mmCIF file of C-alpha atoms in Angstrom:
data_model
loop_
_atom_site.group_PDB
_atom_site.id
_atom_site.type_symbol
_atom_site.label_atom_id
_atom_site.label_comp_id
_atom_site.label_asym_id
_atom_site.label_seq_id
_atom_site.Cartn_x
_atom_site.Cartn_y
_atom_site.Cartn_z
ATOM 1 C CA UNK A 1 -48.848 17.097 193.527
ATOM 2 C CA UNK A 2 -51.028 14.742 195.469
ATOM 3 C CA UNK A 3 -52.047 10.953 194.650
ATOM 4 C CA UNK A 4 -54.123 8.240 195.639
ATOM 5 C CA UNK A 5 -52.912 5.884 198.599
ATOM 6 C CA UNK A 6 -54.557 2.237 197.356
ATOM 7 C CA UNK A 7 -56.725 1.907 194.954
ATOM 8 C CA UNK A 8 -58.185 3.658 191.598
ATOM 9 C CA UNK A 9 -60.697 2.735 188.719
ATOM 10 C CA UNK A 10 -60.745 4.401 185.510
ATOM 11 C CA UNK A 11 -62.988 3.881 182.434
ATOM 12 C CA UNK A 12 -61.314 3.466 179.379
ATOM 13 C CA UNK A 13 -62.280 3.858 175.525
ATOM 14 C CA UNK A 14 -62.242 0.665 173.293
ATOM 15 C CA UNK A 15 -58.944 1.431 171.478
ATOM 16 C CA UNK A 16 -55.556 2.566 171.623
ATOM 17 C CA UNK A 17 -55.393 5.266 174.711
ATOM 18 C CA UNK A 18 -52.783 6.024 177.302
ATOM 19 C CA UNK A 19 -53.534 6.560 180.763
ATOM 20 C CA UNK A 20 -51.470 7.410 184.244
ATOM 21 C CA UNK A 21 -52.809 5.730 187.442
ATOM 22 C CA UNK A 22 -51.507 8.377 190.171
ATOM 23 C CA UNK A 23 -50.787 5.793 193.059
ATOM 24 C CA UNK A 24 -49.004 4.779 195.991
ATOM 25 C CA UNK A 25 -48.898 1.899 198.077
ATOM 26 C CA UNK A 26 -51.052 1.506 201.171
ATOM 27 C CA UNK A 27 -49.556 0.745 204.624
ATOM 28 C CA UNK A 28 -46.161 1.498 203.852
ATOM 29 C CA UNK A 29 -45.496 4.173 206.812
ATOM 30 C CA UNK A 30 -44.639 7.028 204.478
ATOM 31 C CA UNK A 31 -46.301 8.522 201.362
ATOM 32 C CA UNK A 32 -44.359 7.332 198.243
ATOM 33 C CA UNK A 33 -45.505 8.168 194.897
ATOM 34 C CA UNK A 34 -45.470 5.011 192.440
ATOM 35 C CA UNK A 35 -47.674 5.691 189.447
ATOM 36 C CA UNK A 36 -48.500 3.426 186.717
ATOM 37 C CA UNK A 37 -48.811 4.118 183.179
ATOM 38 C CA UNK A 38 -50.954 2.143 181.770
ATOM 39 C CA UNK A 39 -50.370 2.287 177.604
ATOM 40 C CA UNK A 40 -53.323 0.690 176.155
ATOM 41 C CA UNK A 41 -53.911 -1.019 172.306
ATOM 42 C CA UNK A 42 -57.073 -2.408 172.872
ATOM 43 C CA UNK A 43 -59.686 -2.879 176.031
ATOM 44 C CA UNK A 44 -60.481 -6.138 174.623
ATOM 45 C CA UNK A 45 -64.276 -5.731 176.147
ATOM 46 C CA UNK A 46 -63.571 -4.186 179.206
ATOM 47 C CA UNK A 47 -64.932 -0.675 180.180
ATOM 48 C CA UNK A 48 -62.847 -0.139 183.193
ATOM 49 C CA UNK A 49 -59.317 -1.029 184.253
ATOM 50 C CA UNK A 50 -58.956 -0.860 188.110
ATOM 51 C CA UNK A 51 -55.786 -0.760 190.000
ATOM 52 C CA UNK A 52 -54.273 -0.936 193.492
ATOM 53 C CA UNK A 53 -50.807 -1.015 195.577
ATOM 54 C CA UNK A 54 -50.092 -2.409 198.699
ATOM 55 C CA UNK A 55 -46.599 -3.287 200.977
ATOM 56 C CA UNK A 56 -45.351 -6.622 201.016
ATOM 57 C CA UNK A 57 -42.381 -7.885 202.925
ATOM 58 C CA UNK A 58 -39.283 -8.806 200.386
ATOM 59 C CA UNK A 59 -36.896 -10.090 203.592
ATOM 60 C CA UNK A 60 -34.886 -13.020 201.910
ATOM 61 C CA UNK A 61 -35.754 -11.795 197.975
ATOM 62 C CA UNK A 62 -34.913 -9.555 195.549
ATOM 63 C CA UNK A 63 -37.817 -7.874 194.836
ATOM 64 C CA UNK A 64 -39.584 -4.300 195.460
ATOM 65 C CA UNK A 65 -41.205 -3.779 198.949
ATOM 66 C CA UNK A 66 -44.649 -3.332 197.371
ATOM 67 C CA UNK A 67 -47.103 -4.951 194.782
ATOM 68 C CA UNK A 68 -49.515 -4.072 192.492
ATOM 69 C CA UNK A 69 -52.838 -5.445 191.030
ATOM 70 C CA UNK A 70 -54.700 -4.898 188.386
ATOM 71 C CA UNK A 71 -58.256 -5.921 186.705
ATOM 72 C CA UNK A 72 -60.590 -5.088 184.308
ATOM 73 C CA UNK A 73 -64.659 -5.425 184.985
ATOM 74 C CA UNK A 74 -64.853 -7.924 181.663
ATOM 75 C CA UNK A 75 -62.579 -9.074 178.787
ATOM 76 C CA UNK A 76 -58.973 -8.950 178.643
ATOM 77 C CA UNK A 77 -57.534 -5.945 177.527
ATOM 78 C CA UNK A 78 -53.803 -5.536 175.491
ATOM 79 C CA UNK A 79 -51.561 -2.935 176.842
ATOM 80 C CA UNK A 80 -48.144 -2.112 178.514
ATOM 81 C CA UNK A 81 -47.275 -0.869 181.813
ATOM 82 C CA UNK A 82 -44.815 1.176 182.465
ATOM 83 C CA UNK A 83 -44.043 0.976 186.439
ATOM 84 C CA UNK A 84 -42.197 4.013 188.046
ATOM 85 C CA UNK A 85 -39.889 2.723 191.145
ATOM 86 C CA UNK A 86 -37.263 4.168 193.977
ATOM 87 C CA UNK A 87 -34.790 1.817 193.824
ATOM 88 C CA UNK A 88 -32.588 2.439 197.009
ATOM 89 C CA UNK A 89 -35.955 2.596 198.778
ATOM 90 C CA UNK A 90 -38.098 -0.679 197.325
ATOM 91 C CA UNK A 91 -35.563 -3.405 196.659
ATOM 92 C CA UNK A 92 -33.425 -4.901 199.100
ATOM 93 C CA UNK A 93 -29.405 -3.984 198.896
ATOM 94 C CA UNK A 94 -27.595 -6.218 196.746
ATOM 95 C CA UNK A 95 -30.408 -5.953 194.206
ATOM 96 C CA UNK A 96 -29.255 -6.199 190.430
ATOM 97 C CA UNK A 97 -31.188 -3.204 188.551
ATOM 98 C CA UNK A 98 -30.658 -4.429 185.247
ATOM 99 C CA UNK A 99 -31.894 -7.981 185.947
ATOM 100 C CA UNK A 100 -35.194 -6.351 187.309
ATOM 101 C CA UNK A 101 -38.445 -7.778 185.413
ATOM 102 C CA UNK A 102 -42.313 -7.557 186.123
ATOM 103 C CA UNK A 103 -43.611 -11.420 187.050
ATOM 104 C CA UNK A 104 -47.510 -11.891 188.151
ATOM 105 C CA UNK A 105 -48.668 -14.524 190.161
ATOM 106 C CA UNK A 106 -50.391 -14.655 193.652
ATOM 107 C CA UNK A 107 -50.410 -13.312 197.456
ATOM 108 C CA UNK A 108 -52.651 -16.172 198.983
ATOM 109 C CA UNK A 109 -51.861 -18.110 201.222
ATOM 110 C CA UNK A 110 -47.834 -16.938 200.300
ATOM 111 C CA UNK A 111 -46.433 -14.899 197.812
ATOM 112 C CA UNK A 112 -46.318 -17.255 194.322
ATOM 113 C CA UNK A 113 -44.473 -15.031 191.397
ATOM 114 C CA UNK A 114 -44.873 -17.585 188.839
ATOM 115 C CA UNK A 115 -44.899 -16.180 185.625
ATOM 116 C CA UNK A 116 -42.752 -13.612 184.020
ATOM 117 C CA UNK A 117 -44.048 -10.591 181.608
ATOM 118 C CA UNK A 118 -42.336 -9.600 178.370
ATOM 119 C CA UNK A 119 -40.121 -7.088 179.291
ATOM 120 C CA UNK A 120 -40.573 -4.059 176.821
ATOM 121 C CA UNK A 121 -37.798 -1.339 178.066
ATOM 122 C CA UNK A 122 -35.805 -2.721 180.840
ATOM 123 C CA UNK A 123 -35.485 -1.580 183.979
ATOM 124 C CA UNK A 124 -33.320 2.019 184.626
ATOM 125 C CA UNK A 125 -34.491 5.419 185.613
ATOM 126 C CA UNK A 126 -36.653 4.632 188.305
ATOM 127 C CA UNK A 127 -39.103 2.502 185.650
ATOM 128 C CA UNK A 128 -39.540 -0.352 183.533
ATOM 129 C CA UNK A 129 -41.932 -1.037 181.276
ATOM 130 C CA UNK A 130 -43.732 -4.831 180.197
ATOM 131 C CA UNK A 131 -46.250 -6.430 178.093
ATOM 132 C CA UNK A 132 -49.661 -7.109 180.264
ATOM 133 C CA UNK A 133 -50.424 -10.957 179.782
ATOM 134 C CA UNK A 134 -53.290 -12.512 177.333
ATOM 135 C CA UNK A 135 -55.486 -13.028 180.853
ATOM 136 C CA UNK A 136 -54.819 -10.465 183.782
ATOM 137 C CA UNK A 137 -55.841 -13.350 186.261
ATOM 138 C CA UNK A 138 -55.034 -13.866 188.631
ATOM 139 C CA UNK A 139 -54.136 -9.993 188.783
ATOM 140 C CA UNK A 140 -51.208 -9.325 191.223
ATOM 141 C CA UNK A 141 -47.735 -8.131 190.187
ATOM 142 C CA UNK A 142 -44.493 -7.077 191.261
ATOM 143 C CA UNK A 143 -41.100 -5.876 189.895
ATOM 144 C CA UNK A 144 -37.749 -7.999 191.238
ATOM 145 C CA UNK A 145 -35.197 -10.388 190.327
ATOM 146 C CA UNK A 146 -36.176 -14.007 188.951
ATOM 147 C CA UNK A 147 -35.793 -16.809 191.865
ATOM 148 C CA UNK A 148 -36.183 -20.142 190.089
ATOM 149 C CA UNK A 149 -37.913 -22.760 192.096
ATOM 150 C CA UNK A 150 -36.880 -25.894 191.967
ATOM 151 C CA UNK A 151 -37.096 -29.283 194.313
ATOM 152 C CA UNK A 152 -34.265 -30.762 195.847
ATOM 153 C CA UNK A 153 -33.997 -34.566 195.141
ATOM 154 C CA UNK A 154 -32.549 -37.914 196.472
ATOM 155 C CA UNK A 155 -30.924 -40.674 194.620
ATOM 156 C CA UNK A 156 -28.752 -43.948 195.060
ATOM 157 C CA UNK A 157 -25.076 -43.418 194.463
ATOM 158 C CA UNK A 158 -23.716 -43.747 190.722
ATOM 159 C CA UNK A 159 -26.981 -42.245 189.344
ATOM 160 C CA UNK A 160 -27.583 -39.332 187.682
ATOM 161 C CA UNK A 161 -30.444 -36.572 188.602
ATOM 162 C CA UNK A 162 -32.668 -34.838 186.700
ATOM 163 C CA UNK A 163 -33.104 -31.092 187.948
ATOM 164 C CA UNK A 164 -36.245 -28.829 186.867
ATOM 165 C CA UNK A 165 -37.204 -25.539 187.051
ATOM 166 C CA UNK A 166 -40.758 -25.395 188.275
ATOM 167 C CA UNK A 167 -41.209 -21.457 188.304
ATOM 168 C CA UNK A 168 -41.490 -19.370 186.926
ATOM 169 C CA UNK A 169 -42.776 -19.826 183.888
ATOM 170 C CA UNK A 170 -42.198 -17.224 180.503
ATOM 171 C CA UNK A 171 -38.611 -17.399 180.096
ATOM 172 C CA UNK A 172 -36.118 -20.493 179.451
ATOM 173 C CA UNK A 173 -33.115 -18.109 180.242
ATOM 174 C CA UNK A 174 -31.475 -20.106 182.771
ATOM 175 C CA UNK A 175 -27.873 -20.869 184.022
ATOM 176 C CA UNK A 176 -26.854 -23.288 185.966
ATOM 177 C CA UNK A 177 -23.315 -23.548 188.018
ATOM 178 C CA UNK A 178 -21.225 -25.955 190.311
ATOM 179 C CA UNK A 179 -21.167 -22.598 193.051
ATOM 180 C CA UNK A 180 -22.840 -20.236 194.218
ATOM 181 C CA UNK A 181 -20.614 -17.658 192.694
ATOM 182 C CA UNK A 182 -17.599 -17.878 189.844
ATOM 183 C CA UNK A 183 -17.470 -21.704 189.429
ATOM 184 C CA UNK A 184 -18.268 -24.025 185.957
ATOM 185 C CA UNK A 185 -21.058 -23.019 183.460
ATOM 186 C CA UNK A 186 -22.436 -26.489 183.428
ATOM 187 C CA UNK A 187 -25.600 -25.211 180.815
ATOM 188 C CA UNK A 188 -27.137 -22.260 179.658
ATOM 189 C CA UNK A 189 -30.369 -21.264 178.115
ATOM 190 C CA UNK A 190 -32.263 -24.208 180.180
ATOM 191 C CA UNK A 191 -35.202 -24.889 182.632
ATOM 192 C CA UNK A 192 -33.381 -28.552 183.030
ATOM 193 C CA UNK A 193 -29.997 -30.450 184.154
ATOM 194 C CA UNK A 194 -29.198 -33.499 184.431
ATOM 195 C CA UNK A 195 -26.453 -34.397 186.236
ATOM 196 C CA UNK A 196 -23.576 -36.477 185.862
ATOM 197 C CA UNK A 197 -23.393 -39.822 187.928
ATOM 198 C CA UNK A 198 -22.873 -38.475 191.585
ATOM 199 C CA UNK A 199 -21.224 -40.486 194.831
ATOM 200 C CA UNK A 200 -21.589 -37.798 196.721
ATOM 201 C CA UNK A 201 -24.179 -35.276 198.084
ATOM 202 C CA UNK A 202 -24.066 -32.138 195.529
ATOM 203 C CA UNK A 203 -25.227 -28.795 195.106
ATOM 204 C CA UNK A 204 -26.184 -26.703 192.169
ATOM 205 C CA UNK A 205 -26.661 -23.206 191.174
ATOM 206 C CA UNK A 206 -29.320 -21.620 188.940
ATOM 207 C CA UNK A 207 -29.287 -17.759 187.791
ATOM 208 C CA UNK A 208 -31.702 -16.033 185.382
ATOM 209 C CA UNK A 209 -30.508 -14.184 182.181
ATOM 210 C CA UNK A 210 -32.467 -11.120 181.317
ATOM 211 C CA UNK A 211 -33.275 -11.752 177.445
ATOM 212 C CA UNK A 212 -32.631 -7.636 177.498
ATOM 213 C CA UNK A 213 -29.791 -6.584 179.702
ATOM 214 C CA UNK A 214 -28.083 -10.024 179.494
ATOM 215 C CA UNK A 215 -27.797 -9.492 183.919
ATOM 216 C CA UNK A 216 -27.539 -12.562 186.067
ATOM 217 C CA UNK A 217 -30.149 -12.435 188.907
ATOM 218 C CA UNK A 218 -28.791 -13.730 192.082
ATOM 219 C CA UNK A 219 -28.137 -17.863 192.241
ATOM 220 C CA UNK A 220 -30.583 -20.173 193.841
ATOM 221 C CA UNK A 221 -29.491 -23.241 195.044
ATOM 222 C CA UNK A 222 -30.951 -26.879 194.239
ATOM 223 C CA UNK A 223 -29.201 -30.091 196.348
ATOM 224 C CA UNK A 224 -28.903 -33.774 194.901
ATOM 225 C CA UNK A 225 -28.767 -35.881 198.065
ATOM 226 C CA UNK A 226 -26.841 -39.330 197.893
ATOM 227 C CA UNK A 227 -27.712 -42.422 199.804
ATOM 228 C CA UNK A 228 -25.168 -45.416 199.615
ATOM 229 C CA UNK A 229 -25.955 -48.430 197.874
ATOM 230 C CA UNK A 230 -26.479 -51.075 199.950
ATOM 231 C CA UNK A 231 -23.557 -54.003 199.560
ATOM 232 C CA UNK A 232 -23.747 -57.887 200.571
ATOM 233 C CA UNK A 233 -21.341 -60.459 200.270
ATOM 234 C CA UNK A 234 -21.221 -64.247 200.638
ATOM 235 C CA UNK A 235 -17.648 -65.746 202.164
ATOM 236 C CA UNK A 236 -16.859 -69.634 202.668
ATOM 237 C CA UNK A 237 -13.452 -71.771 203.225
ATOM 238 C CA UNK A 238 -11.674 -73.794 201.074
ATOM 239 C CA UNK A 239 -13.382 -76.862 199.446
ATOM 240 C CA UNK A 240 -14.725 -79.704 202.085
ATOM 241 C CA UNK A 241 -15.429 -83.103 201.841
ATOM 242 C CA UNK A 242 -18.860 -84.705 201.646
ATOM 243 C CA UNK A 243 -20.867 -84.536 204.514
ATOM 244 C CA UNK A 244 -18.547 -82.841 206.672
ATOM 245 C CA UNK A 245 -20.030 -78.778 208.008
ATOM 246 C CA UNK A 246 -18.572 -76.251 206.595
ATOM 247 C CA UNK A 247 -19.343 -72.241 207.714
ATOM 248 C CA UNK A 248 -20.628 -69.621 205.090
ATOM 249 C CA UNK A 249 -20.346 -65.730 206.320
ATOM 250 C CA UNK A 250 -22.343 -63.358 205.142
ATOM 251 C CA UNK A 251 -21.309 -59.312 205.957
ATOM 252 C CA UNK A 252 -23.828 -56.491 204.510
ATOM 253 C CA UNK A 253 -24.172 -52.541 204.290
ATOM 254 C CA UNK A 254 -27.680 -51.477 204.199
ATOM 255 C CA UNK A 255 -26.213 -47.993 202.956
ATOM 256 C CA UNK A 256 -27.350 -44.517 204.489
ATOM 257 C CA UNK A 257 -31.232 -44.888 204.028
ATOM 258 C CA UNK A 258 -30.925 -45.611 200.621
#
């Protein structure tokens, strides 16, 4: 049966209705078929719901090939989406399934998936379906693993560090680890760490949980850089008589740019 390449608007009734958006992504080489159900309680105000699909490049991630948007002409409508995928042909291998979730955020000026949706039926069978946020803006979506962004830091030697998770947002179901695989469970169920005091340069690991499955998404790395304290020291020689010279040494480490 055919479908729409791009983009399609549809005007929807004020209450509870469901609806199937018959699309597939634009400039992807080949005609795939990824339609969007689109489950609706209330339009909230809005008289139309429009929707579009487009390729993105996912080199380096863990997330589907192609995004979606969606808007409404006013209000802000409450519904679920239920998002039909390929997975051996949209998601990178090495991809974790299970740990799949929908997160919105931005294309401009680089992808930003900042914020994750509730999750309603978790992702198997080609599909998952999620709870549409309070505001659709700023509109674009796509289905993948969490990647939580975080800033690496720089500190003095016998300090601690305090690590945060930046993005995204929606979910405190974090992990983090000594390695980037196996290794200690240093906390759980965090968007923080702080670390113990450190001597040396460190790295640490952060995976999502999915509050569903209970899947790991891959580990993202965050690095604690130390700089050496800088050390002085005074030196003299034994006791001398009054108004006699006497030499005082001084020796110093100004550290490694600390």
């Amino acid at each position: 049966s055919g479908f729409i390449a791009g983009r399609l608007r549809r005007s929807v009734v004020s209450g509870v209705k469901d609806y199937t958006f018959p699309l597939g992504p634009l400039n992807m080489g080949s005609n795939l078929y990824r339609p969007i159900s689109y489950k609706q309680t209330s339009s909230g105000g809005a008289g139309v719901i429009a929707m579009y699909e487009d390729q993105i490049s996912n080199s380096g991630t863990n997330k589907a090939n192609w995004y979606f948007k969606i808007g409404s002409d006013a209000g802000n409508p409450n519904a679920q989406i239920k998002v039909n995928y390929n997975f051996s042909n949209d998601f990178p291998s090495g991809t974790t399934e299970c740990a799949l979730t929908v997160m919105r955020g931005d294309i401009i000026p680089t992808p930003d998936w900042n914020t994750m949706l509730t999750t309603i039926t978790a992702a198997g069978s080609s599909h998952i379906t999620s709870q549409l946020p309070a505001s659709l803006s700023p509109y674009y979506f796509i289905i993948g693993e969490v990647a939580p962004v975080m800033s690496n830091t720089t500190i003095c030697s016998g300090n601690t560090a305090s690590l945060n998770i930046s993005s995204p947002t929606g979910t405190t179901n974090y992990n983090w680890y000594d390695a980037a695989s196996g290794g200690n469970t240093l906390a759980t169920g965090s968007v923080s760490y702080t670390t113990p005091v450190l001597n040396t340069t460190t790295t640490y690991y952060v995976s999502h949980q999915h509050e569903l499955t209970g899947c790991f998404s891959h580990r993202q790395p965050v690095t604690v850089t130390v700089k050496q304290t800088p050390t002085s020291a005074f030196s003299s020689p034994a006791p001398s008589c009054y108004n006699s010279n006497s030499t005082v040494s001084y020796t110093g480490n100004a550290g490694n740019g600390a």
